Coordinates of C-alpha atoms and ligand atoms in Angstrom, one line a residue:
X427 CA 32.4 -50.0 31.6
X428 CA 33.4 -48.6 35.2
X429 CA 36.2 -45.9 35.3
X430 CA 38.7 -48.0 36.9
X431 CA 38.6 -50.3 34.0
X432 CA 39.9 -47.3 31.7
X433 CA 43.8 -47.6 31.0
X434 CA 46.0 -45.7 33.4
X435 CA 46.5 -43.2 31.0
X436 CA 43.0 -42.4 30.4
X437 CA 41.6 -42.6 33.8
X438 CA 42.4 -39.5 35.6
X439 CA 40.7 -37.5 32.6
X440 CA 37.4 -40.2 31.9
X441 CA 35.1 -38.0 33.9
X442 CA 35.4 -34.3 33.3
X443 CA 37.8 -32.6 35.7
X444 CA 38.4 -29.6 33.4
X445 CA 37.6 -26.3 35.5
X446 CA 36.0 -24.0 32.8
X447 CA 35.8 -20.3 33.4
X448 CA 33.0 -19.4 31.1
X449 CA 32.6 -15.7 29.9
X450 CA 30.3 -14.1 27.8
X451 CA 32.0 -12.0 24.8
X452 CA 30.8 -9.2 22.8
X453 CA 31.1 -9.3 19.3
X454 CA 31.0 -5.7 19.0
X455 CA 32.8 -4.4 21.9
X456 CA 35.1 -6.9 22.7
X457 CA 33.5 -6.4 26.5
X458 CA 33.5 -9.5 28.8
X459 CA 30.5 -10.2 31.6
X460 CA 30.7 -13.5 33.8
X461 CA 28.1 -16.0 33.3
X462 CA 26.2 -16.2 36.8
X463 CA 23.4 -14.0 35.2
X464 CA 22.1 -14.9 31.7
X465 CA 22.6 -12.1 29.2
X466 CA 21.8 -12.6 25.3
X467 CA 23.4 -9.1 24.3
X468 CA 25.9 -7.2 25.3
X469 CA 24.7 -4.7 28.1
X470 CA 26.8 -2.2 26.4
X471 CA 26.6 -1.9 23.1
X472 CA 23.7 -4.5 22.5
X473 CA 25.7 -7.1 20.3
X474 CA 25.3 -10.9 19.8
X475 CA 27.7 -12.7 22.6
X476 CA 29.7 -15.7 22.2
X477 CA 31.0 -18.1 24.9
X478 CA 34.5 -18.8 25.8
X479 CA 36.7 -20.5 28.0
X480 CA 39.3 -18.2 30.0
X481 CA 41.0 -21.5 30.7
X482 CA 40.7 -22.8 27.1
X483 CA 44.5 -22.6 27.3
X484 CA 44.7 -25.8 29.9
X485 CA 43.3 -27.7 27.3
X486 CA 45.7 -27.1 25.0
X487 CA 48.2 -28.9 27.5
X488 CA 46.6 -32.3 27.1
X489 CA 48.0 -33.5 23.9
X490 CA 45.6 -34.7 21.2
X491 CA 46.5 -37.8 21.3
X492 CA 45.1 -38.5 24.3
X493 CA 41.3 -36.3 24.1
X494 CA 40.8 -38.5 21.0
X495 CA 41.3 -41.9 23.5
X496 CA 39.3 -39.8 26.1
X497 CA 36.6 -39.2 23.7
X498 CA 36.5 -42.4 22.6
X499 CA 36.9 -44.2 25.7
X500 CA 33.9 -42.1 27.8
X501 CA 31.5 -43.2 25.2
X502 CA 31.8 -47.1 27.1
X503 CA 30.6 -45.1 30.1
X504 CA 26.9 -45.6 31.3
X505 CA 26.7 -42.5 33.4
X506 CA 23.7 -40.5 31.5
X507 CA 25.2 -37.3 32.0
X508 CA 28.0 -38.0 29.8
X509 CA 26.0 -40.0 26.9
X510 CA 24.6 -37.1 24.7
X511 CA 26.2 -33.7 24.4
X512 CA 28.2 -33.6 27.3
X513 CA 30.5 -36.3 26.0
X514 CA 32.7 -33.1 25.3
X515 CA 32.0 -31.8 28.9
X516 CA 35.3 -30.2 28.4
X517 CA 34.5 -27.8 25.8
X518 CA 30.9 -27.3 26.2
X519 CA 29.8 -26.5 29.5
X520 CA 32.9 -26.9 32.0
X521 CA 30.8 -25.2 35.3
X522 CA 28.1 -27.6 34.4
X523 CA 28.1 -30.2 37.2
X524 CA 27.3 -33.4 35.9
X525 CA 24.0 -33.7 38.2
X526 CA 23.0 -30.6 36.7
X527 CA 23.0 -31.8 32.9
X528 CA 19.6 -32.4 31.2
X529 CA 20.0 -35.7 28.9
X530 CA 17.2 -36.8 27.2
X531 CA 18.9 -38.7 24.5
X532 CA 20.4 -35.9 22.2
X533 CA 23.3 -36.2 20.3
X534 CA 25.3 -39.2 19.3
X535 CA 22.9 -39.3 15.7
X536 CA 23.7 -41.4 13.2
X537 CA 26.2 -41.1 10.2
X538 CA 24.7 -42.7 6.9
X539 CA 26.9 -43.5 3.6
X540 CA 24.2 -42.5 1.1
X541 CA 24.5 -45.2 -1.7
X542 CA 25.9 -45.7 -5.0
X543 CA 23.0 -44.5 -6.8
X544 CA 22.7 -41.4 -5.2
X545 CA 26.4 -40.5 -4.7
X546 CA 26.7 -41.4 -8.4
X547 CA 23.4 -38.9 -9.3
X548 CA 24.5 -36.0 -6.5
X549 CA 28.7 -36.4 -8.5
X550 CA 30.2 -36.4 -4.9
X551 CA 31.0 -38.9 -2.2
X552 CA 29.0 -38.2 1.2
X553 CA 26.9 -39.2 4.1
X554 CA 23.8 -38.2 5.9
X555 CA 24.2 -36.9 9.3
X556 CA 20.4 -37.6 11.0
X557 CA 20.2 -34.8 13.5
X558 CA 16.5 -36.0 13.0
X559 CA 17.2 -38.6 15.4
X560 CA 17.6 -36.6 18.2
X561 CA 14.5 -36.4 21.2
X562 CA 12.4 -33.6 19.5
X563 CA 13.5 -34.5 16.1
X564 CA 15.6 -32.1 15.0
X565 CA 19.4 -30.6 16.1
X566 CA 17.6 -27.9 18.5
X567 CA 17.7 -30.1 20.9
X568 CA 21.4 -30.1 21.2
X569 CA 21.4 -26.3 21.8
X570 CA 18.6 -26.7 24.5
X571 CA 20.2 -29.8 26.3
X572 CA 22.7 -26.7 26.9
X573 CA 21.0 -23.9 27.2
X574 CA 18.5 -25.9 29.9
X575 CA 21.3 -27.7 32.2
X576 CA 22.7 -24.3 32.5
X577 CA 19.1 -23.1 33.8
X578 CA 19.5 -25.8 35.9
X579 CA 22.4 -25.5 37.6
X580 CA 21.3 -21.7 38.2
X581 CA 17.9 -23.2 40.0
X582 CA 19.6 -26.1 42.0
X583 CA 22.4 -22.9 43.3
X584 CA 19.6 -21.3 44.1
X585 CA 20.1 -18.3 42.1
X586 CA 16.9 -18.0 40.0
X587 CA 13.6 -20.0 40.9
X588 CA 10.3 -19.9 38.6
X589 CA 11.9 -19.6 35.2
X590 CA 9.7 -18.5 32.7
X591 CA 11.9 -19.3 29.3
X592 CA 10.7 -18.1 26.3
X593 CA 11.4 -18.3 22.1
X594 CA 10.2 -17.0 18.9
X595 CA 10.4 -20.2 16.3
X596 CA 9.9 -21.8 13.0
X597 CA 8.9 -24.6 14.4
X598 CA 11.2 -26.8 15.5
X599 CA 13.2 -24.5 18.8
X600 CA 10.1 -24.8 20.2
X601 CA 9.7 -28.3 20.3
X602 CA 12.8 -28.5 21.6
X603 CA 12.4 -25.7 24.0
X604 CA 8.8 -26.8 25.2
X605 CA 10.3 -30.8 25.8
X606 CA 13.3 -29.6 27.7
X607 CA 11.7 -26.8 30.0
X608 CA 9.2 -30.0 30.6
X609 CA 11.4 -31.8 31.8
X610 CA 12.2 -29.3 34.6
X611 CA 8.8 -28.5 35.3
X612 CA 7.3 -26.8 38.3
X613 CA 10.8 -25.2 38.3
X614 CA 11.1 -23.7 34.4
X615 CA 7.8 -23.5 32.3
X616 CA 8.0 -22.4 28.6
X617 CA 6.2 -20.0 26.0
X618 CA 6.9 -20.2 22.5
X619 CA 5.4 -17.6 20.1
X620 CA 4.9 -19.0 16.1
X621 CA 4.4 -17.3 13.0
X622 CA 0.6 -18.1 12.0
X623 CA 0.4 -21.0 9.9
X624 CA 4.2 -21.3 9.2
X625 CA 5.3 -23.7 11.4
X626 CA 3.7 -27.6 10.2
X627 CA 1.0 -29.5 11.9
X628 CA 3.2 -32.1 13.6
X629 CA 5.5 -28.9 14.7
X630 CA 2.6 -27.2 16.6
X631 CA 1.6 -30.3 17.8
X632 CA 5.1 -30.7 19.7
X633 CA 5.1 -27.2 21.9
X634 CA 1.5 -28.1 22.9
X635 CA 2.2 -32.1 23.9
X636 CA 5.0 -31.0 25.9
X637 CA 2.3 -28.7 27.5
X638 CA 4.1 -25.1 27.0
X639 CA 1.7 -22.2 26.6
X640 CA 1.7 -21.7 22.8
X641 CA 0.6 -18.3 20.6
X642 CA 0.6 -17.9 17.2
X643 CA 1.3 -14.3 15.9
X644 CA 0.5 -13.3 12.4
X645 CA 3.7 -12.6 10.2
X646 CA 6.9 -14.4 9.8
X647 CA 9.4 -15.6 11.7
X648 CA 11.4 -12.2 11.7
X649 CA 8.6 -10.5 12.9
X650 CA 8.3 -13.5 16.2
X651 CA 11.3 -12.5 17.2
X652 CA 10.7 -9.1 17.9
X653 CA 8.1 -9.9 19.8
X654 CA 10.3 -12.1 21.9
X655 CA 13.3 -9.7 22.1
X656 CA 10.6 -6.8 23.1
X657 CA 10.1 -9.0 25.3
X658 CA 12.8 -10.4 26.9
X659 CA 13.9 -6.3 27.5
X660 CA 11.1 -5.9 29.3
X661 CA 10.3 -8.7 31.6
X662 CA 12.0 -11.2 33.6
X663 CA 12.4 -14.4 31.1
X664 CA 14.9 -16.9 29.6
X665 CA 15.6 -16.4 26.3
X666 CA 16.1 -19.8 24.6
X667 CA 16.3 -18.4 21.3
X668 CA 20.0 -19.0 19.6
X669 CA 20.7 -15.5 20.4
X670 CA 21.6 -17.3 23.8
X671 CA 25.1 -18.5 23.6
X672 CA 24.1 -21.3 25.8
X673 CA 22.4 -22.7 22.4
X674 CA 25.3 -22.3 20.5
X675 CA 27.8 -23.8 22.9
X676 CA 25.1 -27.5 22.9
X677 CA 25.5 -27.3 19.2
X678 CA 29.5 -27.3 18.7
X679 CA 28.5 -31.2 19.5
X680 CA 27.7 -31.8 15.8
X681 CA 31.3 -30.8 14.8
X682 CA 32.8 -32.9 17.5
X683 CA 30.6 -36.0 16.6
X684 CA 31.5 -35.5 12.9
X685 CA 35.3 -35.3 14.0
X686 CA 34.9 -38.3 16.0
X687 CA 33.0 -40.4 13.3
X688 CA 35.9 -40.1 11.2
X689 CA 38.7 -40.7 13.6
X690 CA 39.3 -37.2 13.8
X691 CA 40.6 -37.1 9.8
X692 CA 39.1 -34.3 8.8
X693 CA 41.1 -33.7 5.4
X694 CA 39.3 -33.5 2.1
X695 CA 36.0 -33.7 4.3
X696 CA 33.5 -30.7 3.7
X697 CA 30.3 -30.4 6.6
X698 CA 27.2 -28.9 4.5
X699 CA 25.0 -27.4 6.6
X700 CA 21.4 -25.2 5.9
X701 CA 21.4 -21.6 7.4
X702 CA 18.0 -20.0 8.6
X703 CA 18.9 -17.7 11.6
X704 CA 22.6 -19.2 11.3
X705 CA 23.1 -20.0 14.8
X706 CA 24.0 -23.7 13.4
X707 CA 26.6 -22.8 11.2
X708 CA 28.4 -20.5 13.5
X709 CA 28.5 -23.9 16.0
X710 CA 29.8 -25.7 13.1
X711 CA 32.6 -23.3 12.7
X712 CA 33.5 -22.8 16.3
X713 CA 33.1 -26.3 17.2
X714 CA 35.5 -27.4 14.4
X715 CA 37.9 -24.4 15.7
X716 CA 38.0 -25.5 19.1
X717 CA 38.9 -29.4 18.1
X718 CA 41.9 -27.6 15.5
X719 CA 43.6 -25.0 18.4
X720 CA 43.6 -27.9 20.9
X721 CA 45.2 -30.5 18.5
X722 CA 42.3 -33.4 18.6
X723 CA 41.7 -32.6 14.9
X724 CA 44.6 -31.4 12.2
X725 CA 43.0 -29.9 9.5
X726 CA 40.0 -28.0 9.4
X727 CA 37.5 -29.4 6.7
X728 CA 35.6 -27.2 4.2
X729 CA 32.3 -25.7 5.2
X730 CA 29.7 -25.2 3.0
X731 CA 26.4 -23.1 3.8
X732 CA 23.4 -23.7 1.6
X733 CA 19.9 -21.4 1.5
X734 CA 17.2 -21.3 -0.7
X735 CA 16.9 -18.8 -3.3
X736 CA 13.6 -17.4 -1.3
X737 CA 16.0 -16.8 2.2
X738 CA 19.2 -16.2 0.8
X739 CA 20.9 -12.9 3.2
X740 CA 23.6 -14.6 3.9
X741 CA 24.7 -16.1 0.2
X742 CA 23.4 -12.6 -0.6
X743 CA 26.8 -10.3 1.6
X744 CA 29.3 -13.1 0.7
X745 CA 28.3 -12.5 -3.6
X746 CA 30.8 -9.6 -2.8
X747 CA 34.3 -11.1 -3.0
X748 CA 36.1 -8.1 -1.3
X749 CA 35.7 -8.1 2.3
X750 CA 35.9 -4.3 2.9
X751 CA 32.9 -3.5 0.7
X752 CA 30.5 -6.0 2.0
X753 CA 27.5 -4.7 3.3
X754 CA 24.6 -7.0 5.3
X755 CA 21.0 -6.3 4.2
X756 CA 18.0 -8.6 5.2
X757 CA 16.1 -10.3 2.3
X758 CA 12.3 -10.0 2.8
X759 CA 11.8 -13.5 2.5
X760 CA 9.0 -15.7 0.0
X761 CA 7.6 -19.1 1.1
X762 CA 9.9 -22.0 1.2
X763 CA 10.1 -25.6 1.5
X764 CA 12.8 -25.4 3.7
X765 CA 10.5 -23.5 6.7
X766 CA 12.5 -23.2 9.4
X767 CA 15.7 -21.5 7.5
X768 CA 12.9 -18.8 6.3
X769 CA 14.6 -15.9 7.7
X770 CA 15.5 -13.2 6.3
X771 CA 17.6 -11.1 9.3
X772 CA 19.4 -13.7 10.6
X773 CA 19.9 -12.8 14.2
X774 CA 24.0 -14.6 14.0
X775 CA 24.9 -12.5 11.3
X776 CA 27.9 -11.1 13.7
X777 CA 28.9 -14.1 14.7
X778 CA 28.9 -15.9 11.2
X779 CA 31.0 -12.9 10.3
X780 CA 33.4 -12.7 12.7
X781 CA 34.1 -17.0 12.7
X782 CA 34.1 -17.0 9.1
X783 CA 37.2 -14.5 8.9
X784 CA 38.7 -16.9 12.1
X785 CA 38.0 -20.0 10.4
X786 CA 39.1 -18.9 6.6
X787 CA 42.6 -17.2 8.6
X788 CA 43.7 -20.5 10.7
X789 CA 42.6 -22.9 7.4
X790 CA 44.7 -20.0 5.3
X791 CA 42.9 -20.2 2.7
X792 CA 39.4 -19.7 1.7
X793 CA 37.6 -22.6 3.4
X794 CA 33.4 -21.6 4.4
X795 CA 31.2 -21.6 1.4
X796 CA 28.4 -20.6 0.7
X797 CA 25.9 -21.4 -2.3
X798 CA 22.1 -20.8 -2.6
X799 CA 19.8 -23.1 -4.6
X800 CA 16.1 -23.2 -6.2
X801 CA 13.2 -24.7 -3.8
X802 CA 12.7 -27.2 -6.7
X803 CA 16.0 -29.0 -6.4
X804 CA 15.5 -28.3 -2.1
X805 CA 12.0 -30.6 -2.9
X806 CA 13.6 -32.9 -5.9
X807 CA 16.7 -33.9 -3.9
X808 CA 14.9 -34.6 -0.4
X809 CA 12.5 -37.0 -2.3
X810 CA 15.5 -39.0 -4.1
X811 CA 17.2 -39.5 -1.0
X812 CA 14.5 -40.7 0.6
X813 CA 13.8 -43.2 -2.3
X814 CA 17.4 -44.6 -1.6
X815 CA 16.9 -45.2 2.3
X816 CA 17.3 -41.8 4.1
X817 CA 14.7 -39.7 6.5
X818 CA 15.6 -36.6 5.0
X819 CA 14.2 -33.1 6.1
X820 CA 13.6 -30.2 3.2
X821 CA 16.4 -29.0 4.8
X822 CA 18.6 -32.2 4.6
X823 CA 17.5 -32.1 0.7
X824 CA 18.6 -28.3 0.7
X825 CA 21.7 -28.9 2.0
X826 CA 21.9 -32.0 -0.3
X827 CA 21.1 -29.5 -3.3
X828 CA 23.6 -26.9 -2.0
X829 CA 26.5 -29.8 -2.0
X830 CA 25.5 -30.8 -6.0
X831 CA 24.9 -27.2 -6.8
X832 CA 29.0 -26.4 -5.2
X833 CA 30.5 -29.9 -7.1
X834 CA 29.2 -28.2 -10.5
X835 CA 30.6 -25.0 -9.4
X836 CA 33.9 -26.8 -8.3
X837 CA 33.7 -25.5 -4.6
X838 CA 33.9 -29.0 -4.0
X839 CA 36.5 -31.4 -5.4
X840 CA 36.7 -34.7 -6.6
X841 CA 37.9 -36.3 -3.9
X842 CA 36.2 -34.9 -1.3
X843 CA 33.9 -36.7 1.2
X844 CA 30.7 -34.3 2.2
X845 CA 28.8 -34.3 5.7
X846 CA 25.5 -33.2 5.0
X847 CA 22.9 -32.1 7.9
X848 CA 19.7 -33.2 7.8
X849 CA 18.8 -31.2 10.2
X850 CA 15.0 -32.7 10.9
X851 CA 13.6 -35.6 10.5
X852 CA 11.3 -36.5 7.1
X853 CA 7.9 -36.6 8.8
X854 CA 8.2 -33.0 10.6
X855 CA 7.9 -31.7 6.9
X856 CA 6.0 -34.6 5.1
X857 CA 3.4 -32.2 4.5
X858 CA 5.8 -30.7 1.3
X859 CA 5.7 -34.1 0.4
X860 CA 2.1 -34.6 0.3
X861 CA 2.1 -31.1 -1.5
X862 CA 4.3 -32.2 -4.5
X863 CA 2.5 -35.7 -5.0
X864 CA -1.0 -33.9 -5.2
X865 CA 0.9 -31.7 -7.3
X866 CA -1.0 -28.7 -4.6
X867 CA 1.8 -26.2 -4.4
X868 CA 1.1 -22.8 -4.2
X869 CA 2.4 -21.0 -7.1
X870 CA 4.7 -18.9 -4.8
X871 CA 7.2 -21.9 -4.2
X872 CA 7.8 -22.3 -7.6
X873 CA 7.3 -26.0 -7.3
X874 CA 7.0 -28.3 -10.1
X875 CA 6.3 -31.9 -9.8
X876 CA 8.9 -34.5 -11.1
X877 CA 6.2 -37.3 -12.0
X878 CA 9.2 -39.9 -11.4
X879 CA 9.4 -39.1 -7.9
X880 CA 5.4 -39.1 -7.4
X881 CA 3.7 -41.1 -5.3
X882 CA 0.7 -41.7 -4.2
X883 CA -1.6 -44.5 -2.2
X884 CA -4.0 -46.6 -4.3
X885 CA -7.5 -47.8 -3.0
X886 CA -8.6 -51.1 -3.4
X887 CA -12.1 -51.9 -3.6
X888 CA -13.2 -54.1 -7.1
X889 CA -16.8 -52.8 -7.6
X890 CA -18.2 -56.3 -7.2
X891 CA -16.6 -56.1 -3.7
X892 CA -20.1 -55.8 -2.0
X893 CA -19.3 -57.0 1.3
X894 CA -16.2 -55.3 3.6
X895 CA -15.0 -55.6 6.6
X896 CA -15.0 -52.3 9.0
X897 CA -13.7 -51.7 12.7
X898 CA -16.1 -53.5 14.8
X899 CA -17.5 -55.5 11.9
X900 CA -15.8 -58.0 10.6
X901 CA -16.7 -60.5 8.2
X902 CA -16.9 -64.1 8.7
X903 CA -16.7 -67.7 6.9
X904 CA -17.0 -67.8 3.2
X905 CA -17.8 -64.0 3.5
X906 CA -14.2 -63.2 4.3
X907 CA -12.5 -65.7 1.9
X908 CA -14.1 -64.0 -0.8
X909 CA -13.1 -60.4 0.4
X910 CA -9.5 -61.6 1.0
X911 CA -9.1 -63.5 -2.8
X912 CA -11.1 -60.6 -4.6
X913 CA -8.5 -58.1 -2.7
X914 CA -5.5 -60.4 -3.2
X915 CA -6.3 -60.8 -7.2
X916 CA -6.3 -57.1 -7.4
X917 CA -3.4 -55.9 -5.4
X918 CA -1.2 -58.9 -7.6
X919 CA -3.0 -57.6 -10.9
X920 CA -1.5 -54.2 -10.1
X921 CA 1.9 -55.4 -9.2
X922 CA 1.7 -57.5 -12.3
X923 CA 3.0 -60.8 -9.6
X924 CA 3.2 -64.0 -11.2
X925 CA 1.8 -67.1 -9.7
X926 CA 3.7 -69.7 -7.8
X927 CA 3.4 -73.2 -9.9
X928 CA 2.7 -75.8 -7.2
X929 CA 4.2 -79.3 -7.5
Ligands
LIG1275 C1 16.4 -24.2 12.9 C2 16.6 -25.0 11.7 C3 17.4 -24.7 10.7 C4 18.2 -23.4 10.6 O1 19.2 -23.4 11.6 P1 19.8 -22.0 12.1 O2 20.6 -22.3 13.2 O3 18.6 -21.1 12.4 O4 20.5 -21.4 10.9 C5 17.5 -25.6 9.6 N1 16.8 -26.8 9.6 C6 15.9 -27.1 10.6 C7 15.2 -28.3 10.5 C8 15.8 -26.2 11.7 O5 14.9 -26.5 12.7
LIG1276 ZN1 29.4 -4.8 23.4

């Protein structure tokens, strides 16, 4: 629809005139710095920043009324820039001219009732959120759609040329990183540095498709990202880790999507998401904060964040119910099904801090979460849901596990409707499936097979089968009857199929 089609009321605000006036923030310090040159800490005091809005306050003078009609008007637009992320131009990047936004079809992911079945197994009411639909097949690439259109609008003004960006990953920030920075090439090229062996085949495979330059460095995660940050003090690269705000500014979007799925009724709704280096849960927080202050939502709903039992620092300094004694250590973490949450010093910790003492104060009342579960529910939960129609990530079945695991322990009620992230899509991580159908786990993961949810392929070829066909080498005539009834009469003997009486 064209923007003089909008109702009157709606048409001065369908595209973004909002002037932002974007600051960095210290978490530590309180210090601000302007956003023409892209810091990740504060110069200061060397704390985790946060983005905000100096002008947030004009926002606040639209009624909410009238952003949920915006919102929900601009989606009939067909101007790209506005499609993914930037829907919410307004509160995610409000310098970012529209001609400057990167949009390769992030955002907008599908909400999924799960059925009966499985909402009657799991005890709760809830829906999948696929952020395994997005480009790069995971909800990176809503951080990078951000963090990249802010690189450049910094190229097109002229302000930085030959942008070398750079990221430590588990895998999948590095897909995204290496397909947006792509997308910019000869302008921004990328470099992504991988723990050895603990990022999955089809993971590696993205970084190098995209054609980013791509090193694997022995150790974890944790120990990546040292590497990067050594690096990033040292020489004259972007940062596309979610220690840059920018990243956690693209990926507010999932709390505005959620909001907007459900007409903005956020009450008795609780958004389960997984937390690795919590940079998506302290989105998820702000996001939701953002939509309550301006009036476009008016409640906040309950967060819950899951981990597993083997990366658990964060479930680990909210154990201890009194604020004032609580004490941050990092976990050394042990292998885990859910790969790219395997972190053990969480490099958000601040901010997770600081929004969950925001978000619990404005809800007035305890309302963030957080429970840790086993990696055998992580793996036993991802493979029911996908038996019942979902593309579920070990971290969409972690998240799943966490929201069973906080019904038992009453966290969640019995009329609430759950949100859970599945933060990936199924096939990134299929290789933890293929590990608990050949019943191949590693001790470490403490991994036990269900034999219900097994499942494996079967190979037909009857020993009297003499003749086959192969590529290049068909068979023919009476040949190829025989092959296709002997094959036929097998595959129906296994399925136990009855025959079709003829009249
Ligand atoms: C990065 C990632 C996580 C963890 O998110 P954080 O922002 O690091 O907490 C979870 N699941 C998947 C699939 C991821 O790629
Ligand atoms: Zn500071």
């Amino acid at each position: 629809m064209k923007p003089e089609n909008f109702p009157k009321e709606i048409r001065p605000f369908i595209i973004p005139q909002h002037e932002g006036e974007l600051i960095y923030r210290c978490l530590g310090c309180g210090q601000q710095y302007g956003i023409d040159k892209l810091l990740y800490t504060c110069p200061d005091c060397a704390q985790v920043l946060l983005i905000y809005d100096l002008n947030f306050e004009g926002l606040k003078k639209i009624p909410g009324e009238i952003w949920r009609k915006i919102f929900d008007y601009r989606k009939m637009l067909t101007i790209p820039a506005l499609k993914g992320i930037y829907l919410y131009h307004e509160f995610i990047g409000p310098v970012i001219p529209l001609d400057s936004v990167i949009y390769l079809g992030e955002g907008h992911t599908p909400i999924v009732e799960a059925n009966d079945f499985l909402q009657q197994k799991a005890g709760v009411r809830f829906y999948f959120k696929n952020d395994g639909q997005n480009p790069s097949a995971s909800f990176k690439d809503r951080g990078m759609a951000s963090a990249l259109s802010y690189i450049h609008f910094l190229v097109q003004k002229g302000s930085v040329s030959d942008v070398l960006a750079i990221c430590a990953s588990t895998g999948d920030t590095s897909a995204a990183a290496a397909l947006y920075a792509s997308y910019l090439q000869p302008h921004v090229k990328s470099a992504v540095l991988l723990p050895h062996k603990k990022v999955t085949p089809q993971q590696l495979s993205q970084p190098l498709g995209s054609g980013a330059s791509v090193f694997e460095i022995p150790g974890v995660f944790d120990d990546c990202m040292k590497v990067v940050e050594a690096l990033s003090e040292k020489y004259n690269v972007a940062l596309l880790n979610s220690k840059n705000a920018w990243r956690i500014l693209g990926q507010e979007s999932y709390s505005y999507e959620i909001a907007q799925s459900f007409e903005y009724d956020m009450e008795n709704k609780v958004v389960v998401v997984p937390i690795g280096n919590a940079g998506n849960i302290t989105a998820v927080i702000s996001g939701f904060l953002r939509f309550y202050e301006t009036g476009i939502i008016t409640s906040l709903p309950k967060i819950l964040g899951v981990q597993s039992q083997h990366a658990n620092p964060v479930y680990r300094y909210y154990l201890e119910p009194d604020a004032g004694k609580r004490k941050f250590r990092p976990v050394i973490v042990k292998s885990s099904v859910a790969q790219a949450a395997m972190i053990g010093n969480p490099v958000s910790m601040p901010r997770v801090i600081h929004l969950v003492d925001a978000y619990n104060r404005m809800s007035d009342r305890q309302n963030v979460f957080f429970v840790e579960v086993s990696e055998q529910s992580i793996m036993d939960w991802e493979l029911l849901a996908n038996r019942n129609g979902h593309i579920a990530c070990t971290h969409g079945g972690e998240s799943l596990a966490g929201l069973v695991e906080a019904r038992k322990q009453k966290i969640v009620g019995n009329n609430d409707v759950a949100v859970v992230d599945s933060t990936a899509h199924a096939l990134k991580f299929s290789g933890f499936q293929e590990m608990y159908f050949e019943k191949s786990f590693p001790a470490e993961f403490e991994i036990v097979p269900d034999p219900a949810l097994m499942n494996a392929p079967v190979y037909v070829h009857p020993k009297d089968l003499l003749k086959v066909p192969a590529p290049g080498k068909p068979l023919q005539g009476a040949e190829f009857d025989y092959f296709v009834e002997r094959i036929s009469e097998e595959v129906a003997t296994r399925l136990s199929l009855k025959k079709v009486l003829k009249a």
